[in-house]
């Protein structure tokens, strides 16, 4: 048995916000209640009980990351399932959803099964793979979606690029509606985004870099919402960065469509004005305008945004150490996600702590159509964090194989302190 004592339990599913103890037996939560009650249960059951003192800390349901890249198979120089999930555990995540743009692409059940086998052998946290929408993510014909669902995928996406062909998107959504799988799209109009390496604006002009307008994203969101309306499918916008896109999501929700979205920490922290001629600032979608960031902050606070997703996108150092134009897109994200959320959302007073926890737990769970709560009988997945632990992120000390991040050396207030997956301590600070 494991007992987590004296923590402040915050559970968006039940609305609980109180000092409670949590008792874990095997891989499940056995009980939750006041200390005296849990002591009575422990005495009744007898046997050894290890206690983790969470005094002064928040005890939350296990964090879920809807969007990451673990690079295995095929990109092991940048990350593996082992190193990536170790970084995820250090970031407080108990489950992560790797995108299918591996080599080979996860577009059939045998790739899905091999990812899950590798995860069973080497992962620190749960791995819930996302399958491709189309064969090879080439956007030409359907991937083996039903077979992948049987093998264990939780959603489909051609992430890295959009499903550019509206007719194919309709087929994907029709199919996924009958399978009750969410369709996640990387929304981008290829013609507006062609050759662009950052967001269009004063900074792109000053740096002389090719840039894309916000409409490169929102045009695709508008099309996708209409195809979702046509098919009745569950549609989820990946790494939403633009105000115009969020306005479309708000409107779709008001119409009762099953449309959701996620926002990544770099987009609610930085803007295009922060971009330097340094490839650590190159991501896709690119860092957006100040007005976009304000809209994201509002949506994170008021519920228009469903989840915070890291979009952890590791790249081996050599590949990023080139000119801005030639570098790959992406930043690592697991280990800085919660700290950035606490700094930018909670400590600034913009988002209440319960809502912040929701964005990492019940929010993403709802997108996947699953439950996430702290209750007897539930899987013992818990994230224990501090809102004020002072620390400095050093990319060189990361558990990830990669070092690409614009947040190297940034100091934070608040951090994950322990990550518990299936009753096992996957990380402890
Ligand atoms: Zn993407």
GROMACS .gro file of C-alpha atoms and ligand atoms in nm:
model
  430
    1UNK     CA    1   0.000   0.000   0.000
    2UNK     CA    2   0.100   0.360  -0.063
    3UNK     CA    3  -0.046   0.651   0.127
    4UNK     CA    4  -0.025   1.009   0.008
    5UNK     CA    5  -0.081   1.215   0.317
    6UNK     CA    6  -0.150   1.577   0.406
    7UNK     CA    7  -0.176   1.703   0.048
    8UNK     CA    8  -0.434   1.948  -0.087
    9UNK     CA    9  -0.641   1.730  -0.319
   10UNK     CA   10  -0.770   1.918  -0.623
   11UNK     CA   11  -1.002   1.711  -0.840
   12UNK     CA   12  -1.194   1.891  -1.115
   13UNK     CA   13  -1.417   1.585  -1.172
   14UNK     CA   14  -1.565   1.594  -0.822
   15UNK     CA   15  -1.491   1.957  -0.742
   16UNK     CA   16  -1.297   1.842  -0.432
   17UNK     CA   17  -1.054   2.097  -0.289
   18UNK     CA   18  -0.955   1.981   0.059
   19UNK     CA   19  -0.678   1.832   0.268
   20UNK     CA   20  -0.731   1.459   0.215
   21UNK     CA   21  -0.524   1.142   0.218
   22UNK     CA   22  -0.519   0.904  -0.077
   23UNK     CA   23  -0.463   0.532  -0.026
   24UNK     CA   24  -0.328   0.324  -0.314
   25UNK     CA   25  -0.340  -0.054  -0.328
   26UNK     CA   26  -0.174  -0.222  -0.624
   27UNK     CA   27  -0.240  -0.014  -0.933
   28UNK     CA   28  -0.566   0.142  -0.813
   29UNK     CA   29  -0.688   0.402  -0.569
   30UNK     CA   30  -0.830   0.216  -0.268
   31UNK     CA   31  -0.972   0.512  -0.078
   32UNK     CA   32  -0.969   0.889  -0.043
   33UNK     CA   33  -1.069   1.070   0.275
   34UNK     CA   34  -0.964   1.258   0.588
   35UNK     CA   35  -0.644   1.131   0.755
   36UNK     CA   36  -0.827   0.964   1.045
   37UNK     CA   37  -1.051   0.766   0.812
   38UNK     CA   38  -0.758   0.650   0.597
   39UNK     CA   39  -0.564   0.551   0.913
   40UNK     CA   40  -0.859   0.335   1.017
   41UNK     CA   41  -0.863   0.161   0.675
   42UNK     CA   42  -0.486   0.105   0.687
   43UNK     CA   43  -0.513  -0.046   1.038
   44UNK     CA   44  -0.799  -0.271   0.928
   45UNK     CA   45  -0.616  -0.406   0.626
   46UNK     CA   46  -0.282  -0.443   0.802
   47UNK     CA   47   0.037  -0.495   0.606
   48UNK     CA   48   0.308  -0.247   0.510
   49UNK     CA   49   0.209   0.104   0.404
   50UNK     CA   50   0.459   0.346   0.256
   51UNK     CA   51   0.376   0.711   0.311
   52UNK     CA   52   0.451   0.997   0.077
   53UNK     CA   53   0.417   1.323   0.265
   54UNK     CA   54   0.249   1.579   0.040
   55UNK     CA   55   0.219   1.857   0.298
   56UNK     CA   56   0.210   2.192   0.122
   57UNK     CA   57   0.163   2.024  -0.216
   58UNK     CA   58  -0.124   1.980  -0.460
   59UNK     CA   59  -0.244   1.625  -0.526
   60UNK     CA   60  -0.414   1.615  -0.868
   61UNK     CA   61  -0.540   1.344  -1.102
   62UNK     CA   62  -0.265   1.221  -1.334
   63UNK     CA   63  -0.181   1.470  -1.608
   64UNK     CA   64  -0.252   1.368  -1.969
   65UNK     CA   65  -0.057   1.514  -2.262
   66UNK     CA   66  -0.263   1.494  -2.580
   67UNK     CA   67   0.018   1.591  -2.815
   68UNK     CA   68   0.382   1.486  -2.822
   69UNK     CA   69   0.648   1.326  -3.038
   70UNK     CA   70   0.847   1.034  -2.897
   71UNK     CA   71   1.032   0.977  -3.229
   72UNK     CA   72   1.039   0.598  -3.192
   73UNK     CA   73   1.045   0.416  -3.429
   74UNK     CA   74   1.287   0.582  -3.669
   75UNK     CA   75   1.404   0.896  -3.491
   76UNK     CA   76   1.594   0.745  -3.199
   77UNK     CA   77   1.878   0.998  -3.232
   78UNK     CA   78   1.632   1.263  -3.111
   79UNK     CA   79   1.422   1.065  -2.862
   80UNK     CA   80   1.307   0.718  -2.767
   81UNK     CA   81   0.996   0.599  -2.589
   82UNK     CA   82   1.219   0.540  -2.286
   83UNK     CA   83   1.383   0.885  -2.274
   84UNK     CA   84   1.073   1.073  -2.382
   85UNK     CA   85   0.848   0.916  -2.121
   86UNK     CA   86   1.113   0.972  -1.853
   87UNK     CA   87   1.099   1.342  -1.944
   88UNK     CA   88   0.719   1.321  -1.938
   89UNK     CA   89   0.724   1.175  -1.586
   90UNK     CA   90   0.954   1.458  -1.474
   91UNK     CA   91   0.698   1.696  -1.618
   92UNK     CA   92   0.419   1.541  -1.412
   93UNK     CA   93   0.254   1.359  -1.703
   94UNK     CA   94   0.114   1.012  -1.633
   95UNK     CA   95  -0.006   0.947  -1.990
   96UNK     CA   96   0.114   1.085  -2.323
   97UNK     CA   97  -0.024   1.064  -2.676
   98UNK     CA   98   0.257   1.031  -2.931
   99UNK     CA   99   0.176   1.155  -3.280
  100UNK     CA  100   0.209   0.905  -3.566
  101UNK     CA  101   0.476   1.089  -3.769
  102UNK     CA  102   0.743   0.833  -3.689
  103UNK     CA  103   0.942   0.630  -3.945
  104UNK     CA  104   0.750   0.421  -4.038
  105UNK     CA  105   0.435   0.624  -3.985
  106UNK     CA  106   0.191   0.471  -3.735
  107UNK     CA  107  -0.073   0.402  -4.000
  108UNK     CA  108  -0.138   0.032  -3.937
  109UNK     CA  109  -0.195  -0.203  -3.646
  110UNK     CA  110   0.149  -0.364  -3.655
  111UNK     CA  111   0.322  -0.028  -3.597
  112UNK     CA  112   0.070   0.055  -3.321
  113UNK     CA  113   0.138  -0.280  -3.154
  114UNK     CA  114   0.515  -0.238  -3.177
  115UNK     CA  115   0.492   0.108  -3.016
  116UNK     CA  116   0.284  -0.038  -2.733
  117UNK     CA  117   0.528  -0.328  -2.691
  118UNK     CA  118   0.821  -0.086  -2.669
  119UNK     CA  119   0.623   0.119  -2.419
  120UNK     CA  120   0.544  -0.187  -2.206
  121UNK     CA  121   0.916  -0.266  -2.197
  122UNK     CA  122   1.064   0.080  -2.147
  123UNK     CA  123   0.814   0.357  -2.072
  124UNK     CA  124   0.789   0.544  -1.742
  125UNK     CA  125   0.432   0.660  -1.810
  126UNK     CA  126   0.134   0.536  -2.007
  127UNK     CA  127   0.168   0.567  -2.386
  128UNK     CA  128  -0.157   0.617  -2.575
  129UNK     CA  129  -0.066   0.629  -2.945
  130UNK     CA  130  -0.237   0.844  -3.205
  131UNK     CA  131  -0.276   0.672  -3.542
  132UNK     CA  132  -0.249   0.837  -3.882
  133UNK     CA  133  -0.558   0.953  -4.074
  134UNK     CA  134  -0.415   0.854  -4.410
  135UNK     CA  135  -0.175   0.589  -4.537
  136UNK     CA  136   0.177   0.719  -4.472
  137UNK     CA  137   0.011   1.049  -4.370
  138UNK     CA  138   0.034   1.125  -4.741
  139UNK     CA  139  -0.324   1.252  -4.754
  140UNK     CA  140  -0.426   1.021  -5.038
  141UNK     CA  141  -0.611   0.721  -4.893
  142UNK     CA  142  -0.739   0.612  -4.552
  143UNK     CA  143  -0.503   0.452  -4.301
  144UNK     CA  144  -0.608   0.125  -4.132
  145UNK     CA  145  -0.803   0.314  -3.868
  146UNK     CA  146  -1.033   0.036  -3.740
  147UNK     CA  147  -0.746  -0.211  -3.704
  148UNK     CA  148  -0.537   0.051  -3.524
  149UNK     CA  149  -0.824   0.123  -3.290
  150UNK     CA  150  -0.839  -0.245  -3.201
  151UNK     CA  151  -0.463  -0.234  -3.140
  152UNK     CA  152  -0.494   0.063  -2.904
  153UNK     CA  153  -0.490   0.407  -3.069
  154UNK     CA  154  -0.690   0.678  -2.892
  155UNK     CA  155  -0.729   0.925  -3.181
  156UNK     CA  156  -0.618   0.988  -3.539
  157UNK     CA  157  -0.411   1.269  -3.690
  158UNK     CA  158  -0.174   1.337  -3.979
  159UNK     CA  159   0.009   1.579  -3.747
  160UNK     CA  160   0.302   1.759  -3.895
  161UNK     CA  161   0.061   1.851  -4.171
  162UNK     CA  162  -0.313   1.890  -4.218
  163UNK     CA  163  -0.542   1.654  -4.403
  164UNK     CA  164  -0.532   1.887  -4.702
  165UNK     CA  165  -0.802   1.721  -4.912
  166UNK     CA  166  -1.151   1.803  -4.782
  167UNK     CA  167  -1.304   1.493  -4.938
  168UNK     CA  168  -1.052   1.268  -4.765
  169UNK     CA  169  -1.110   1.456  -4.438
  170UNK     CA  170  -1.480   1.385  -4.478
  171UNK     CA  171  -1.406   1.013  -4.521
  172UNK     CA  172  -1.179   1.015  -4.215
  173UNK     CA  173  -1.443   1.193  -4.007
  174UNK     CA  174  -1.726   0.967  -4.128
  175UNK     CA  175  -1.521   0.665  -4.040
  176UNK     CA  176  -1.408   0.798  -3.703
  177UNK     CA  177  -1.762   0.898  -3.610
  178UNK     CA  178  -1.871   0.537  -3.641
  179UNK     CA  179  -1.565   0.428  -3.440
  180UNK     CA  180  -1.616   0.712  -3.187
  181UNK     CA  181  -1.255   0.829  -3.228
  182UNK     CA  182  -1.154   1.196  -3.216
  183UNK     CA  183  -0.995   1.341  -3.531
  184UNK     CA  184  -0.705   1.573  -3.448
  185UNK     CA  185  -0.594   1.807  -3.724
  186UNK     CA  186  -0.279   2.016  -3.756
  187UNK     CA  187  -0.462   2.307  -3.914
  188UNK     CA  188  -0.264   2.481  -4.183
  189UNK     CA  189  -0.339   2.601  -4.533
  190UNK     CA  190  -0.047   2.472  -4.737
  191UNK     CA  191  -0.048   2.758  -4.989
  192UNK     CA  192  -0.040   3.033  -4.723
  193UNK     CA  193   0.218   2.850  -4.512
  194UNK     CA  194   0.446   2.747  -4.801
  195UNK     CA  195   0.809   2.817  -4.716
  196UNK     CA  196   0.719   3.014  -4.402
  197UNK     CA  197   0.934   2.977  -4.091
  198UNK     CA  198   0.760   3.223  -3.859
  199UNK     CA  199   0.447   3.434  -3.816
  200UNK     CA  200   0.401   3.733  -4.047
  201UNK     CA  201   0.451   4.068  -3.875
  202UNK     CA  202   0.697   4.346  -3.789
  203UNK     CA  203   0.947   4.095  -3.649
  204UNK     CA  204   0.945   3.872  -3.958
  205UNK     CA  205   1.014   4.180  -4.170
  206UNK     CA  206   1.296   4.293  -3.941
  207UNK     CA  207   1.455   3.945  -3.940
  208UNK     CA  208   1.396   3.902  -4.314
  209UNK     CA  209   1.233   3.562  -4.262
  210UNK     CA  210   0.955   3.410  -4.473
  211UNK     CA  211   0.633   3.424  -4.277
  212UNK     CA  212   0.272   3.303  -4.269
  213UNK     CA  213  -0.037   3.494  -4.158
  214UNK     CA  214  -0.271   3.377  -3.880
  215UNK     CA  215  -0.520   3.289  -4.154
  216UNK     CA  216  -0.292   3.001  -4.259
  217UNK     CA  217  -0.427   2.828  -3.947
  218UNK     CA  218  -0.779   2.967  -3.912
  219UNK     CA  219  -0.884   2.902  -4.274
  220UNK     CA  220  -0.819   2.534  -4.215
  221UNK     CA  221  -0.999   2.540  -3.877
  222UNK     CA  222  -1.304   2.692  -4.051
  223UNK     CA  223  -1.306   2.419  -4.316
  224UNK     CA  224  -1.258   2.144  -4.060
  225UNK     CA  225  -1.543   2.272  -3.840
  226UNK     CA  226  -1.771   2.258  -4.143
  227UNK     CA  227  -1.667   1.902  -4.226
  228UNK     CA  228  -1.721   1.811  -3.858
  229UNK     CA  229  -2.072   1.959  -3.883
  230UNK     CA  230  -2.132   1.761  -4.201
  231UNK     CA  231  -2.023   1.431  -4.048
  232UNK     CA  232  -2.102   1.471  -3.677
  233UNK     CA  233  -1.746   1.366  -3.594
  234UNK     CA  234  -1.544   1.466  -3.288
  235UNK     CA  235  -1.291   1.720  -3.415
  236UNK     CA  236  -0.996   1.845  -3.209
  237UNK     CA  237  -0.770   2.133  -3.316
  238UNK     CA  238  -0.403   2.059  -3.241
  239UNK     CA  239  -0.179   2.333  -3.096
  240UNK     CA  240  -0.423   2.619  -3.166
  241UNK     CA  241  -0.234   2.949  -3.183
  242UNK     CA  242  -0.454   3.216  -3.343
  243UNK     CA  243  -0.740   3.426  -3.207
  244UNK     CA  244  -0.940   3.374  -3.527
  245UNK     CA  245  -0.913   2.996  -3.481
  246UNK     CA  246  -1.029   3.017  -3.121
  247UNK     CA  247  -1.326   3.234  -3.224
  248UNK     CA  248  -1.428   2.955  -3.465
  249UNK     CA  249  -1.396   2.692  -3.191
  250UNK     CA  250  -1.608   2.904  -2.955
  251UNK     CA  251  -1.875   2.942  -3.219
  252UNK     CA  252  -1.872   2.570  -3.300
  253UNK     CA  253  -1.914   2.485  -2.932
  254UNK     CA  254  -2.207   2.726  -2.907
  255UNK     CA  255  -2.368   2.544  -3.198
  256UNK     CA  256  -2.333   2.218  -3.006
  257UNK     CA  257  -2.070   2.067  -3.236
  258UNK     CA  258  -1.822   1.825  -3.083
  259UNK     CA  259  -1.526   2.054  -3.143
  260UNK     CA  260  -1.237   2.088  -2.895
  261UNK     CA  261  -0.889   2.240  -2.895
  262UNK     CA  262  -0.557   2.239  -2.716
  263UNK     CA  263  -0.300   2.515  -2.662
  264UNK     CA  264   0.074   2.464  -2.611
  265UNK     CA  265   0.272   2.641  -2.337
  266UNK     CA  266   0.507   2.821  -2.579
  267UNK     CA  267   0.206   2.982  -2.746
  268UNK     CA  268   0.061   3.121  -2.423
  269UNK     CA  269   0.408   3.231  -2.304
  270UNK     CA  270   0.583   3.382  -2.605
  271UNK     CA  271   0.490   3.587  -2.913
  272UNK     CA  272   0.650   3.650  -3.250
  273UNK     CA  273   0.815   3.957  -3.094
  274UNK     CA  274   1.026   3.719  -2.882
  275UNK     CA  275   1.163   3.543  -3.190
  276UNK     CA  276   1.535   3.585  -3.236
  277UNK     CA  277   1.749   3.462  -3.520
  278UNK     CA  278   1.789   3.138  -3.327
  279UNK     CA  279   1.621   2.814  -3.433
  280UNK     CA  280   1.509   2.742  -3.074
  281UNK     CA  281   1.228   2.988  -3.152
  282UNK     CA  282   1.119   2.803  -3.463
  283UNK     CA  283   0.803   2.602  -3.414
  284UNK     CA  284   0.492   2.515  -3.611
  285UNK     CA  285   0.248   2.677  -3.573
  286UNK     CA  286   0.488   2.967  -3.525
  287UNK     CA  287   0.483   3.193  -3.218
  288UNK     CA  288   0.187   3.422  -3.278
  289UNK     CA  289   0.099   3.787  -3.217
  290UNK     CA  290   0.042   3.961  -2.885
  291UNK     CA  291  -0.330   3.979  -2.962
  292UNK     CA  292  -0.341   3.604  -3.030
  293UNK     CA  293  -0.165   3.533  -2.701
  294UNK     CA  294  -0.418   3.746  -2.516
  295UNK     CA  295  -0.703   3.552  -2.678
  296UNK     CA  296  -0.542   3.219  -2.579
  297UNK     CA  297  -0.505   3.337  -2.218
  298UNK     CA  298  -0.873   3.435  -2.214
  299UNK     CA  299  -0.975   3.098  -2.361
  300UNK     CA  300  -0.759   2.906  -2.113
  301UNK     CA  301  -0.934   3.092  -1.830
  302UNK     CA  302  -1.294   3.075  -1.951
  303UNK     CA  303  -1.315   2.720  -2.086
  304UNK     CA  304  -1.298   2.777  -2.462
  305UNK     CA  305  -0.967   2.590  -2.457
  306UNK     CA  306  -1.004   2.227  -2.351
  307UNK     CA  307  -0.648   2.123  -2.277
  308UNK     CA  308  -0.287   2.225  -2.246
  309UNK     CA  309  -0.071   1.998  -2.463
  310UNK     CA  310   0.308   2.017  -2.465
  311UNK     CA  311   0.369   1.941  -2.836
  312UNK     CA  312   0.702   1.804  -2.708
  313UNK     CA  313   0.900   1.793  -3.035
  314UNK     CA  314   1.259   1.686  -2.971
  315UNK     CA  315   1.530   1.732  -3.234
  316UNK     CA  316   1.888   1.616  -3.192
  317UNK     CA  317   2.124   1.911  -3.138
  318UNK     CA  318   2.297   1.889  -3.477
  319UNK     CA  319   1.971   1.925  -3.669
  320UNK     CA  320   1.879   2.250  -3.489
  321UNK     CA  321   2.232   2.397  -3.505
  322UNK     CA  322   2.179   2.533  -3.855
  323UNK     CA  323   2.038   2.850  -4.011
  324UNK     CA  324   1.684   2.940  -3.906
  325UNK     CA  325   1.546   2.862  -4.253
  326UNK     CA  326   1.691   2.512  -4.257
  327UNK     CA  327   1.620   2.403  -3.898
  328UNK     CA  328   1.331   2.170  -3.821
  329UNK     CA  329   1.024   2.305  -3.639
  330UNK     CA  330   0.964   2.233  -3.272
  331UNK     CA  331   1.059   2.265  -2.908
  332UNK     CA  332   1.078   2.012  -2.628
  333UNK     CA  333   0.798   2.064  -2.380
  334UNK     CA  334   0.731   1.795  -2.119
  335UNK     CA  335   0.949   1.929  -1.839
  336UNK     CA  336   0.850   2.296  -1.870
  337UNK     CA  337   0.475   2.265  -1.937
  338UNK     CA  338   0.344   2.281  -1.581
  339UNK     CA  339   0.597   2.541  -1.469
  340UNK     CA  340   0.506   2.766  -1.763
  341UNK     CA  341   0.135   2.720  -1.688
  342UNK     CA  342   0.190   2.813  -1.323
  343UNK     CA  343   0.399   3.119  -1.417
  344UNK     CA  344   0.187   3.252  -1.700
  345UNK     CA  345  -0.161   3.148  -1.589
  346UNK     CA  346  -0.173   3.095  -1.213
  347UNK     CA  347   0.085   3.332  -1.062
  348UNK     CA  348  -0.042   3.613  -1.285
  349UNK     CA  349  -0.391   3.559  -1.141
  350UNK     CA  350  -0.543   3.484  -1.480
  351UNK     CA  351  -0.646   3.123  -1.420
  352UNK     CA  352  -0.766   2.962  -1.096
  353UNK     CA  353  -0.570   2.660  -0.976
  354UNK     CA  354  -0.865   2.420  -1.017
  355UNK     CA  355  -0.908   2.533  -1.378
  356UNK     CA  356  -0.534   2.493  -1.442
  357UNK     CA  357  -0.553   2.136  -1.311
  358UNK     CA  358  -0.856   2.077  -1.534
  359UNK     CA  359  -0.655   2.181  -1.841
  360UNK     CA  360  -0.405   1.900  -1.767
  361UNK     CA  361  -0.651   1.631  -1.651
  362UNK     CA  362  -1.028   1.620  -1.704
  363UNK     CA  363  -0.995   1.854  -2.004
  364UNK     CA  364  -0.776   1.623  -2.214
  365UNK     CA  365  -0.958   1.316  -2.075
  366UNK     CA  366  -1.285   1.458  -2.205
  367UNK     CA  367  -1.131   1.509  -2.552
  368UNK     CA  368  -1.042   1.138  -2.549
  369UNK     CA  369  -1.382   1.043  -2.409
  370UNK     CA  370  -1.245   0.891  -2.089
  371UNK     CA  371  -1.283   0.955  -1.716
  372UNK     CA  372  -1.016   1.103  -1.496
  373UNK     CA  373  -1.081   1.145  -1.126
  374UNK     CA  374  -0.947   1.064  -0.783
  375UNK     CA  375  -1.187   0.801  -0.649
  376UNK     CA  376  -1.180   0.447  -0.510
  377UNK     CA  377  -1.144   0.194  -0.790
  378UNK     CA  378  -0.985   0.437  -1.036
  379UNK     CA  379  -0.633   0.375  -1.172
  380UNK     CA  380  -0.374   0.516  -0.931
  381UNK     CA  381  -0.241   0.786  -1.165
  382UNK     CA  382  -0.163   1.103  -0.971
  383UNK     CA  383   0.040   1.418  -1.022
  384UNK     CA  384   0.175   1.585  -0.709
  385UNK     CA  385   0.308   1.936  -0.757
  386UNK     CA  386   0.418   2.249  -0.580
  387UNK     CA  387   0.292   2.593  -0.679
  388UNK     CA  388   0.601   2.767  -0.540
  389UNK     CA  389   0.903   2.534  -0.548
  390UNK     CA  390   1.183   2.750  -0.693
  391UNK     CA  391   1.394   2.591  -0.966
  392UNK     CA  392   1.574   2.665  -1.291
  393UNK     CA  393   1.524   2.460  -1.606
  394UNK     CA  394   1.854   2.348  -1.758
  395UNK     CA  395   1.813   2.182  -2.096
  396UNK     CA  396   2.143   1.999  -2.041
  397UNK     CA  397   1.990   1.821  -1.738
  398UNK     CA  398   1.673   1.718  -1.922
  399UNK     CA  399   1.574   1.352  -1.938
  400UNK     CA  400   1.500   1.405  -2.307
  401UNK     CA  401   1.767   1.312  -2.561
  402UNK     CA  402   1.721   1.655  -2.716
  403UNK     CA  403   1.801   2.006  -2.598
  404UNK     CA  404   1.593   2.227  -2.827
  405UNK     CA  405   1.400   2.478  -2.619
  406UNK     CA  406   1.374   2.856  -2.591
  407UNK     CA  407   1.335   2.815  -2.212
  408UNK     CA  408   1.686   2.697  -2.124
  409UNK     CA  409   1.799   2.873  -1.805
  410UNK     CA  410   1.453   3.008  -1.718
  411UNK     CA  411   1.371   3.022  -1.348
  412UNK     CA  412   1.033   2.908  -1.224
  413UNK     CA  413   0.812   2.906  -0.918
  414UNK     CA  414   0.632   2.571  -0.902
  415UNK     CA  415   0.713   2.223  -1.028
  416UNK     CA  416   0.601   1.860  -1.040
  417UNK     CA  417   0.720   1.691  -0.719
  418UNK     CA  418   0.604   1.333  -0.778
  419UNK     CA  419   0.438   1.143  -1.061
  420UNK     CA  420   0.252   0.824  -0.980
  421UNK     CA  421   0.152   0.587  -1.259
  422UNK     CA  422  -0.051   0.274  -1.184
  423UNK     CA  423   0.046   0.301  -0.818
  424UNK     CA  424   0.418   0.321  -0.897
  425UNK     CA  425   0.634   0.628  -0.833
  426UNK     CA  426   0.752   0.716  -1.185
  427UNK     CA  427   0.928   1.034  -1.076
  428UNK     CA  428   1.010   1.203  -0.750
  429UNK     CA  429   1.191   1.537  -0.715
  430LIG    ZN1  430   0.143   1.975  -3.552
   0.00000   0.00000   0.00000
